[in-house]
Coordinates of C-alpha atoms in Angstrom, one line a residue:
X1 CA 5.0 -8.3 30.2
X2 CA 5.9 -7.3 26.6
X3 CA 5.7 -4.5 24.2
X4 CA 2.9 -4.6 21.5
X5 CA 4.1 -2.2 18.6
X6 CA 1.3 -0.6 16.5
X7 CA 0.5 2.3 14.3
X8 CA 3.3 3.7 12.1
X9 CA 5.8 1.9 14.2
X10 CA 4.3 -1.4 13.1
X11 CA 4.5 -0.3 9.5
X12 CA 8.2 0.7 10.0
X13 CA 8.7 -2.9 11.3
X14 CA 6.9 -4.5 8.3
X15 CA 9.0 -2.4 5.9
X16 CA 12.2 -3.3 7.8
X17 CA 11.9 -7.0 7.8
X18 CA 9.7 -9.2 5.6
X19 CA 10.0 -12.0 8.2
X20 CA 7.8 -10.0 10.5
X21 CA 4.8 -10.8 8.3
X22 CA 5.0 -14.4 9.6
X23 CA 4.0 -14.9 13.2
X24 CA 6.6 -16.6 15.4
X25 CA 5.5 -19.4 17.8
X26 CA 3.9 -17.4 20.6
X27 CA 3.3 -18.3 24.3
X28 CA 0.1 -16.3 24.2
X29 CA -3.2 -16.4 22.3
X30 CA -4.4 -13.1 21.4
X31 CA -7.8 -14.0 20.1
X32 CA -9.6 -12.7 23.2
X33 CA -9.5 -9.7 25.4
X34 CA -8.4 -11.7 28.5
X35 CA -5.4 -13.0 26.7
X36 CA -4.2 -9.5 25.6
X37 CA -4.8 -8.4 29.2
X38 CA -1.7 -10.4 30.1
X39 CA 0.5 -7.8 28.4
X40 CA 2.0 -5.1 30.8
X41 CA 4.9 -3.3 29.3
X42 CA 7.8 -2.2 31.6
X43 CA 10.0 0.9 31.1
X44 CA 13.1 -1.3 30.8
X45 CA 11.6 -3.0 27.8
X46 CA 11.5 0.3 25.9
X47 CA 15.1 1.0 26.8
X48 CA 16.1 -2.4 25.4
X49 CA 14.3 -2.1 22.1
X50 CA 17.4 -0.6 20.2
X51 CA 19.8 -3.3 21.6
X52 CA 17.4 -6.0 20.7
X53 CA 17.3 -5.0 17.0
X54 CA 14.5 -2.5 17.0
X55 CA 16.7 0.6 16.8
X56 CA 15.2 1.3 13.3
X57 CA 12.0 2.4 14.9
X58 CA 11.6 6.2 14.9
X59 CA 10.5 8.1 17.8
X60 CA 7.9 8.1 19.3
X61 CA 7.2 4.4 19.3
X62 CA 3.6 3.6 19.2
X63 CA 2.5 0.9 21.7
X64 CA -0.9 -0.8 22.3
X65 CA -2.3 -1.7 25.7
X66 CA -5.6 -3.3 26.8
X67 CA -6.4 -0.9 29.5
X68 CA -5.7 2.8 30.3
X69 CA -4.1 2.0 33.7
X70 CA -1.4 0.2 31.9
X71 CA 0.0 3.3 30.6
X72 CA 2.8 5.2 32.4
X73 CA 4.8 8.3 32.0
X74 CA 7.8 7.7 29.8
X75 CA 9.5 9.6 26.9
X76 CA 9.3 8.6 23.3
X77 CA 6.0 6.4 23.6
X78 CA 2.6 7.0 22.2
X79 CA -0.1 4.9 23.9
X80 CA -3.1 3.3 22.1
X81 CA -5.7 1.6 24.2
X82 CA -7.6 -1.3 22.7
X83 CA -10.1 -2.9 25.0
X84 CA -12.2 -4.8 22.6
X85 CA -11.7 -8.4 21.5
X86 CA -9.4 -9.1 18.7
X87 CA -9.4 -11.7 15.9
X88 CA -7.0 -14.6 16.0
X89 CA -3.5 -13.7 15.2
X90 CA -4.2 -10.0 15.5
X91 CA -0.9 -9.7 17.4
X92 CA 2.2 -11.6 16.4
X93 CA 5.3 -12.2 18.5
X94 CA 8.4 -11.3 16.4
X95 CA 10.9 -11.4 19.2
X96 CA 10.8 -12.5 22.8
X97 CA 8.2 -10.2 24.5
X98 CA 8.1 -8.0 21.5
X99 CA 4.9 -8.2 19.5
X100 CA 3.5 -6.7 16.3
X101 CA -0.1 -5.9 15.5
X102 CA -1.7 -7.0 12.3
X103 CA -1.6 -4.6 9.3
X104 CA -5.3 -4.0 9.8
X105 CA -4.8 -2.8 13.3
X106 CA -1.8 -0.8 12.3
X107 CA -3.9 1.0 9.7
X108 CA -6.7 1.6 12.0
X109 CA -4.5 3.4 14.4
X110 CA -2.8 5.3 11.6
X111 CA -6.2 6.6 10.5
X112 CA -6.4 8.8 13.6
X113 CA -3.8 11.1 12.1
X114 CA -3.8 10.5 8.4
X115 CA -5.7 12.0 5.5
X116 CA -7.9 9.3 3.7
X117 CA -5.7 9.5 0.7
X118 CA -2.6 8.9 2.7
X119 CA -4.4 5.8 4.2
X120 CA -5.3 4.6 0.8
X121 CA -1.7 4.8 -0.2
X122 CA -0.6 2.8 2.8
X123 CA -3.3 0.3 1.9
X124 CA -1.9 0.0 -1.7
X125 CA 1.5 -0.9 -0.1
X126 CA 0.4 -3.4 2.4
X127 CA -1.9 -5.0 -0.2
X128 CA 0.9 -4.8 -2.7
X129 CA 4.1 -6.5 -3.4
X130 CA 6.6 -3.9 -2.2
X131 CA 7.6 -2.2 1.0
X132 CA 9.1 1.3 1.2
X133 CA 12.7 1.7 2.4
X134 CA 14.9 4.7 3.3
X135 CA 14.7 7.7 1.2
X136 CA 13.1 7.0 -2.2
X137 CA 14.0 3.2 -2.2
X138 CA 11.6 0.2 -2.0
X139 CA 12.0 -3.5 -2.1
X140 CA 9.9 -6.4 -3.2
X141 CA 7.8 -8.2 -0.6
X142 CA 4.7 -10.3 0.0
X143 CA 1.3 -8.9 0.3
X144 CA 0.3 -8.6 4.0
X145 CA -3.5 -8.1 3.7
X146 CA -6.2 -7.3 1.2
X147 CA -8.8 -4.6 0.6
X148 CA -11.6 -7.0 1.6
X149 CA -9.8 -7.9 4.9
X150 CA -9.4 -4.2 5.7
X151 CA -13.1 -3.6 5.0
X152 CA -14.2 -6.6 7.1
X153 CA -11.9 -5.5 10.0
X154 CA -13.4 -1.9 9.9
X155 CA -16.9 -3.3 9.8
X156 CA -16.4 -5.7 12.8
X157 CA -14.7 -2.9 14.8
X158 CA -17.1 -0.3 13.7
X159 CA -17.2 1.4 17.1
X160 CA -13.5 1.9 17.2
X161 CA -12.0 5.3 16.6
X162 CA -10.8 5.5 13.0
X163 CA -12.9 2.6 11.7
X164 CA -15.1 4.9 9.5
X165 CA -12.0 6.4 7.7
X166 CA -10.4 2.9 7.3
X167 CA -13.7 1.6 5.8
X168 CA -13.7 4.5 3.4
X169 CA -10.2 4.1 2.4
X170 CA -10.6 0.2 1.9
X171 CA -13.1 1.0 -1.0
X172 CA -10.4 2.6 -3.0
X173 CA -7.4 0.3 -2.3
X174 CA -6.4 -1.9 -5.2
X175 CA -4.4 -5.0 -4.4
X176 CA -1.4 -6.2 -6.4
X177 CA 0.8 -3.1 -6.9
X178 CA 4.4 -3.9 -7.4
X179 CA 6.0 -0.5 -6.8
X180 CA 5.2 3.0 -5.5
X181 CA 4.9 4.5 -9.1
X182 CA 2.3 1.9 -10.0
X183 CA 0.4 2.8 -6.9
X184 CA 0.7 6.5 -7.8
X185 CA -0.5 5.9 -11.4
X186 CA -3.5 3.7 -10.2
X187 CA -4.6 6.3 -7.5
X188 CA -4.3 9.3 -9.8
X189 CA -6.6 7.5 -12.5
X190 CA -9.1 5.8 -10.1
X191 CA -9.5 7.8 -7.0
X192 CA -12.8 9.8 -7.0
X193 CA -12.7 13.4 -8.2
X194 CA -13.5 14.5 -4.7
X195 CA -10.2 13.1 -3.6
X196 CA -8.3 14.6 -6.6
X197 CA -8.3 11.6 -8.9
X198 CA -9.8 11.4 -12.4
X199 CA -12.6 9.2 -11.1
X200 CA -12.1 6.3 -13.7
X201 CA -12.8 2.7 -13.0
X202 CA -10.1 1.0 -10.9
X203 CA -7.8 -1.4 -12.7
X204 CA -6.5 -4.9 -11.7
X205 CA -2.9 -4.6 -11.0
X206 CA -0.2 -7.1 -12.2
X207 CA -2.9 -9.2 -13.6
X208 CA -2.0 -12.4 -15.4
X209 CA -3.0 -12.7 -19.0
X210 CA -2.8 -16.3 -20.3
X211 CA -1.7 -16.9 -23.8
X212 CA -3.5 -19.6 -25.8
X213 CA -1.5 -22.8 -26.4
X214 CA -1.7 -22.1 -30.1
X215 CA -1.0 -18.3 -30.3
X216 CA 0.9 -18.6 -33.5
X217 CA 3.7 -16.5 -32.1
X218 CA 7.2 -18.0 -32.0
X219 CA 8.4 -16.1 -29.0
X220 CA 5.3 -15.8 -26.9
X221 CA 5.2 -17.1 -23.2
X222 CA 2.5 -19.0 -21.6
X223 CA 1.3 -15.8 -19.9
X224 CA 2.1 -12.2 -19.5
X225 CA 1.5 -9.8 -16.5
X226 CA 0.0 -6.5 -17.1
X227 CA 0.9 -3.6 -14.6
X228 CA -2.6 -2.1 -14.8
X229 CA -5.4 -3.9 -16.6
X230 CA -9.1 -3.5 -17.4
X231 CA -10.3 -6.9 -18.6
X232 CA -13.7 -5.7 -20.0
X233 CA -12.0 -3.2 -22.2
X234 CA -9.0 -5.4 -22.8
X235 CA -6.9 -2.5 -22.1
X236 CA -3.6 -2.4 -20.2
X237 CA -1.0 0.2 -19.1
X238 CA 2.6 -0.7 -18.8
X239 CA 4.7 1.4 -16.5
X240 CA 8.0 1.9 -18.2
X241 CA 10.5 2.1 -15.3
X242 CA 13.6 4.1 -16.0
X243 CA 15.7 1.5 -14.0
X244 CA 14.2 -1.8 -15.0
X245 CA 13.2 -1.2 -18.7
X246 CA 16.7 -0.1 -20.0
X247 CA 19.1 -2.1 -22.1
X248 CA 18.7 -3.8 -25.6
X249 CA 17.7 -7.1 -24.2
X250 CA 15.0 -5.6 -21.9
X251 CA 13.7 -3.3 -24.6
X252 CA 13.4 -6.3 -27.0
X253 CA 11.7 -8.3 -24.4
X254 CA 9.2 -5.6 -23.8
X255 CA 8.5 -5.3 -27.4
X256 CA 7.8 -9.1 -27.7
X257 CA 5.4 -8.7 -24.7
X258 CA 3.5 -5.8 -26.2
X259 CA 3.2 -7.6 -29.5
X260 CA 2.0 -10.7 -27.9
X261 CA -0.7 -8.7 -26.0
X262 CA -1.7 -6.9 -29.0
X263 CA -2.0 -10.3 -30.8
X264 CA -4.5 -11.3 -28.0
X265 CA -6.6 -8.1 -28.7
X266 CA -5.2 -6.4 -25.6
X267 CA -4.4 -2.7 -26.4
X268 CA -1.2 -1.5 -24.5
X269 CA -0.4 2.0 -23.3
X270 CA 3.1 2.6 -22.2
X271 CA 3.6 5.3 -19.5
X272 CA 6.8 6.6 -18.0
X273 CA 7.8 8.4 -14.8
X274 CA 8.0 11.8 -16.3
X275 CA 4.7 11.6 -17.9
X276 CA 3.1 10.8 -14.5
X277 CA 4.9 13.6 -12.8
X278 CA 3.7 16.1 -15.4
X279 CA 0.2 17.5 -14.7
X280 CA -0.6 18.2 -18.4
X281 CA 0.8 14.9 -19.6
X282 CA -1.1 13.0 -16.9
X283 CA -4.3 14.8 -18.1
X284 CA -3.6 13.4 -21.5
X285 CA -3.1 9.9 -20.1
X286 CA -6.4 10.1 -18.3
X287 CA -8.2 11.1 -21.4
X288 CA -6.7 8.1 -23.4
X289 CA -7.7 5.7 -20.6
X290 CA -11.2 7.2 -20.4
X291 CA -11.8 6.8 -24.1
X292 CA -10.3 3.2 -24.2
X293 CA -12.6 2.3 -21.4
X294 CA -15.6 3.9 -22.8
X295 CA -16.0 5.9 -19.6
X296 CA -16.6 9.6 -19.9
X297 CA -14.1 11.8 -18.1
X298 CA -16.3 14.2 -16.1
X299 CA -14.5 16.3 -13.5
X300 CA -17.2 18.5 -11.9
X301 CA -15.8 19.0 -8.4
X302 CA -15.2 22.6 -7.4
X303 CA -11.5 23.1 -6.7
X304 CA -10.5 19.8 -8.3
X305 CA -7.2 21.3 -9.4
X306 CA -6.1 21.9 -5.9
X307 CA -7.3 18.5 -4.7
X308 CA -5.4 17.0 -7.5
X309 CA -2.2 18.8 -6.5
X310 CA -2.6 17.5 -2.9
X311 CA -3.1 14.0 -4.2
X312 CA 0.0 14.3 -6.3
X313 CA 2.1 15.5 -3.3
X314 CA 0.7 12.4 -1.3
X315 CA 1.4 9.7 -3.9
X316 CA 4.8 11.1 -4.7
X317 CA 6.4 13.9 -2.6
X318 CA 8.4 15.1 -5.6
X319 CA 5.3 15.4 -7.7
X320 CA 5.8 19.0 -8.5
X321 CA 9.3 18.4 -10.0
X322 CA 9.1 16.2 -13.0
X323 CA 12.9 16.4 -13.6
X324 CA 13.9 15.1 -10.2
X325 CA 15.9 11.8 -10.3
X326 CA 13.8 9.2 -8.3
X327 CA 14.8 5.8 -7.1
X328 CA 11.2 4.8 -7.5
X329 CA 11.8 4.8 -11.2

């Protein structure tokens, strides 16, 4: 008995509670098909989800079972059948008889309804250090998986529906993003032109840049973290958040940071929210980045403008309105 939550419902759970990323002691091992076969959900368990602290799940709730015959007619439930063997700790017990699939399985099931660009964005979140909240909010959180783990999972389960799309998405996910706007900026710059991006090399995100012990700078730290960084070109982009980069102390600290990086030979470009939200200004940013990387900006895809518009609406739904106040900063 028990309910195994998957798909977008699992993502909602990960977004709701960072503790769900750590498996609780479980009475079951889910490394083999025979173990998962022990799970047989009951109608009463769905009725109790809200009273047991899972009322945040939106309807319908997505549930995984190992065999078709375990499904039954009930309102507000979408069934996913998984009859293949699963890796160890692929399903985690987060409450008594309530289980959560791994991020890899959740994305696999999401891929059955998502555009590849939507799947990539979800990958940025789960491989990053934030989780989306209600409305435009987000919170800091631990990384739950990695692009390589997503790729390996898709390869091992290559016969599963959605695995091809998950494999494709994993190629373009970059780990380490700290906010939705950092993800949006990285996706716009590095997604291939066929997906509406500028087709530039992918950056490393929130990369640590160590300072030499004798930098000669009085106020330098032992290291700095660059939001987006291309090591070969020694070029970084700092996202200038409207929320976190205000106030005289913060502005002064940012200036010291940029000066220290410049002293290390790292060129720094500062980008704000309204620049990213503006199509023409984002074009200018892409040209600057392309030149800094020594990578020609060649957009030769027919209908790229429309694809770029679609990508912008995916990475931030308010993308067509540069003046809207956004909590993402």
